[in-house]
C-alpha angles and dihedrals in degrees: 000000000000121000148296107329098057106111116230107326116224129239123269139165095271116113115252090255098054089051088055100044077066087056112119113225084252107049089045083056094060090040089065096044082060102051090038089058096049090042079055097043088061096037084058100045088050088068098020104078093052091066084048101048101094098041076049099051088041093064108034087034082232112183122237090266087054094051097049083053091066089056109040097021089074088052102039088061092040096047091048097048103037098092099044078045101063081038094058083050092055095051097032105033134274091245103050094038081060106050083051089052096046096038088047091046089051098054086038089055091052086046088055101040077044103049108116100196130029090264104059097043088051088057090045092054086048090058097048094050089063086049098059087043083064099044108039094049084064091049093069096034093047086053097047084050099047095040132059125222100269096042092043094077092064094052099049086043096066087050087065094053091046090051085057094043091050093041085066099028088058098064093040097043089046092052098045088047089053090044094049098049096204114220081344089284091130114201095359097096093074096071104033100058088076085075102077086034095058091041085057091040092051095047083047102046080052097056109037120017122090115262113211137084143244105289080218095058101168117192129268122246113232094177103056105043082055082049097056093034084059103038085050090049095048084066115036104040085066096044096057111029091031092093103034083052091046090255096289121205088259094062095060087038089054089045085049097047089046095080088045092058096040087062095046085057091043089051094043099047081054101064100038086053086083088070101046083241106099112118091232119040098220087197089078088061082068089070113079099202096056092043097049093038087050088059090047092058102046094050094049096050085055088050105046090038090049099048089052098043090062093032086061100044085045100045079052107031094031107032105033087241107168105219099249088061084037080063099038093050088056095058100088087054096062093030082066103039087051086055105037086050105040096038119019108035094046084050098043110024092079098050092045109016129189085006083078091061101044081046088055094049096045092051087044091049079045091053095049089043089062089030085065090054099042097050088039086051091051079237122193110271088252096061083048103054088039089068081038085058096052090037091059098035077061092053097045094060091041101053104025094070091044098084091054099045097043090049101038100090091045118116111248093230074068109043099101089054100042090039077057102049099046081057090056107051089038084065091042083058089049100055089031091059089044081052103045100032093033091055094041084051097043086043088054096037101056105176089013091241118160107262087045101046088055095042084051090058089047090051092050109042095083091062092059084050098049089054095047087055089055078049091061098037092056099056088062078071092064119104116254100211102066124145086245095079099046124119102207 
């Protein structure tokens, strides 16, 4: 295999990392262009749709079930299939595992700009979710073959930077798209300019990236995703379609069956451990940092993904915020979390250690505490985005520490798995917070009129920050001696 110009190299026996060690410097370089668009693409699509969800719900008249849907049905799906996805990748090739994703995530994205009722648009959401289960594991596998260790570092690096610039693109892109009404098509467009993307994703992924698979393919494990899809179900369909259906018998039966089900996956992963093929390895959970540092995780993504989920219906619905200034609005939020998490907790988090946490949750619980009066006051947008800036700056140096400190103490042989999981459980607290929050604000909103919709958020918002206070008590829990803090 010899550079650049060679034009889609074919699969052979050999093992992923020896097709890459033939890659010439330019044509890694172009390899990476390609996994860092699609790890965009998702990214994007991720904050894009909030900004969307009322010029949505104005046009296919979708409930607010239907709407939460939208939101936590991508990351349920996501969340349920990453793990068997990066699995797939190890026993069928990274390559080829990522052309299906991308490939998957681009028709998905057409369905979706096509769906013609909430309900359509809700499976199609669904479906790209799983697509994107399938495409962002090999972004990660495809970066640890083609690069070696000390050259690894830079080029994780740069995705760290992209997940803050997507974080404030999203928003932007998804409000000019609105505002242009392209071809009349309304909010459409945001999802159908991933067409053209995933076709030259796809052209791309073919010609330069290494075919091949891991030479230590373990087995995927059918059972237990079912498991987990079913366990996660049994929650949050209740949870979010419960109030809009008058709490039927079949809601508190689902919530009753869901512990049932959890145990059976607890008890299943157990036994298949003995064969290194579980999808989840129950010997992380031994290790208390990574056990402590996982609920962390899960309870802050639901607060952070619910906070933003009402922020945005009530800027909208309660403020007459058209959703170009909704984006906008949201910029100094991610303009702090970006810079909170790429410059000052990497700096920081090793001289003081968990203090840096419990100082990012107190300065996010002091930005929704002037959020609350700002919102309750009808304040200028400014002022607004001013309390958005603080609040993000809070999350930032709350979250971005936690991936370091929940996966310093795991083993190496386990990183991948643990690095997985974590994922995993990051995406189940973003839909569960869509779930919990979104249904506390609908059931407060009622017809979604302005004074209601911002009495709603006020109503709510005690609940994200009681949450955010568990969050804090619970990384008191950690342990204070991991490797993470340690200055040799």
């Amino acid at each position: 295999m010899t550079g650049v110009a060679s034009a889609g190299p074919r699969p052979s026996a050999a093992s992923a990392i020896d097709q890459a060690a033939a890659m010439s410097p330019g044509r890694r370089k172009s390899a990476l262009v390609i996994v860092a668009g699609a790890f965009m693409m998702d990214l994007i699509d991720l904050t894009i749709v909030n900004v969307a969800l009322p010029s949505i719900q104005r046009d296919l008249g979708a409930g607010p079930a239907a709407m939460q849907w939208m939101v936590a049905g991508y990351a349920v799906a996501f969340a349920v299939l990453l793990i068997t996805g990066g699995r797939l990748g190890d026993t069928h090739g990274y390559r080829r595992l990522f052309m299906v994703g991308v490939a998957g995530f681009t028709v998905t994205s057409l369905l979706c700009g096509a769906a013609a009722s909430p309900v359509l648009l809700v499976l199609a959401r669904l479906a790209q979710g799983a697509a994107a289960a399938l495409m962002l594991p090999q972004v990660m596998s495809l970066i640890q073959v083609m690069y070696p260790p000390a050259e690894r570092i830079g080029a994780l690096a740069i995705f760290g930077v992209l997940g803050g610039l997507a974080a404030v693109l999203g928003p932007i892109l998804g409000g000019l798209l609105i505002e242009a009404d392209l071809f009349g098509l309304g909010w459409r467009p945001i999802f159908l300019i991933n067409g053209p993307l995933g076709v030259a994703g796809l052209i791309g992924a073919w010609r330069v990236l290494p075919p091949g698979r891991s030479s230590r393919a373990s087995g995927v494990d059918v059972l237990g995703t079912l498991l987990i899809a079913a366990t996660l179900l049994a929650v949050i369909l209740p949870l979010m379609q419960g109030r809009e259906a008058g709490w039927p018998w079949w809601c508190l039966a689902s919530l009753a069956v869901a512990p049932l089900l959890g145990l059976l996956f607890v008890r299943h992963v157990r036994r298949r451990s003995t064969t290194g093929t579980a999808l989840v390895d129950p010997g992380l959970f031994a290790n208390r940092g990574f056990t402590v540092g996982v609920c962390i995780s899960l309870c802050f993504q639901a607060v952070t993904a619910g906070l933003l989920f009402i922020l945005t219906l009530t800027l909208q619905y309660g403020l007459g915020c058209s959703p170009l200034e909704t984006a906008l609005v949201h910029v100094p939020y991610a303009v702090g979390a970006s810079v909170a998490i790429g410059v000052v907790a990497r700096r920081v988090l090793p001289r003081i250690g968990l203090r840096l946490i419990g100082i990012g949750v107190v300065i996010m619980f002091a930005g929704l505490v002037v959020l609350f009066a700002l919102i309750s006051a009808q304040a200028p947008l400014v002022a607004i985005g001013g309390a958005l800036l603080v609040t993000g700056t809070g999350m930032g140096l709350t979250g971005g520490p936690l991936g370091p400190v929940t996966l310093s103490d795991v083993d190496v042989a386990h990183a991948g798995a643990a690095s997985g999981t974590m994922k995993a459980v990051q995406q189940l607290g973003a839909a569960s917070g869509a779930a919990l929050i979104g249904s506390l604000y609908f059931a407060l909103a009622r017809d979604l009129d302005p004074d209601h919709a911002r009495r709603s958020f006020l109503a709510t918002l005690p609940l994200v920050a009681g949450l955010l206070l568990v969050v804090g008590g619970m990384v008191t829990r950690l342990p204070k001696d991991l490797r993470v803090f340690s200055k040799t």
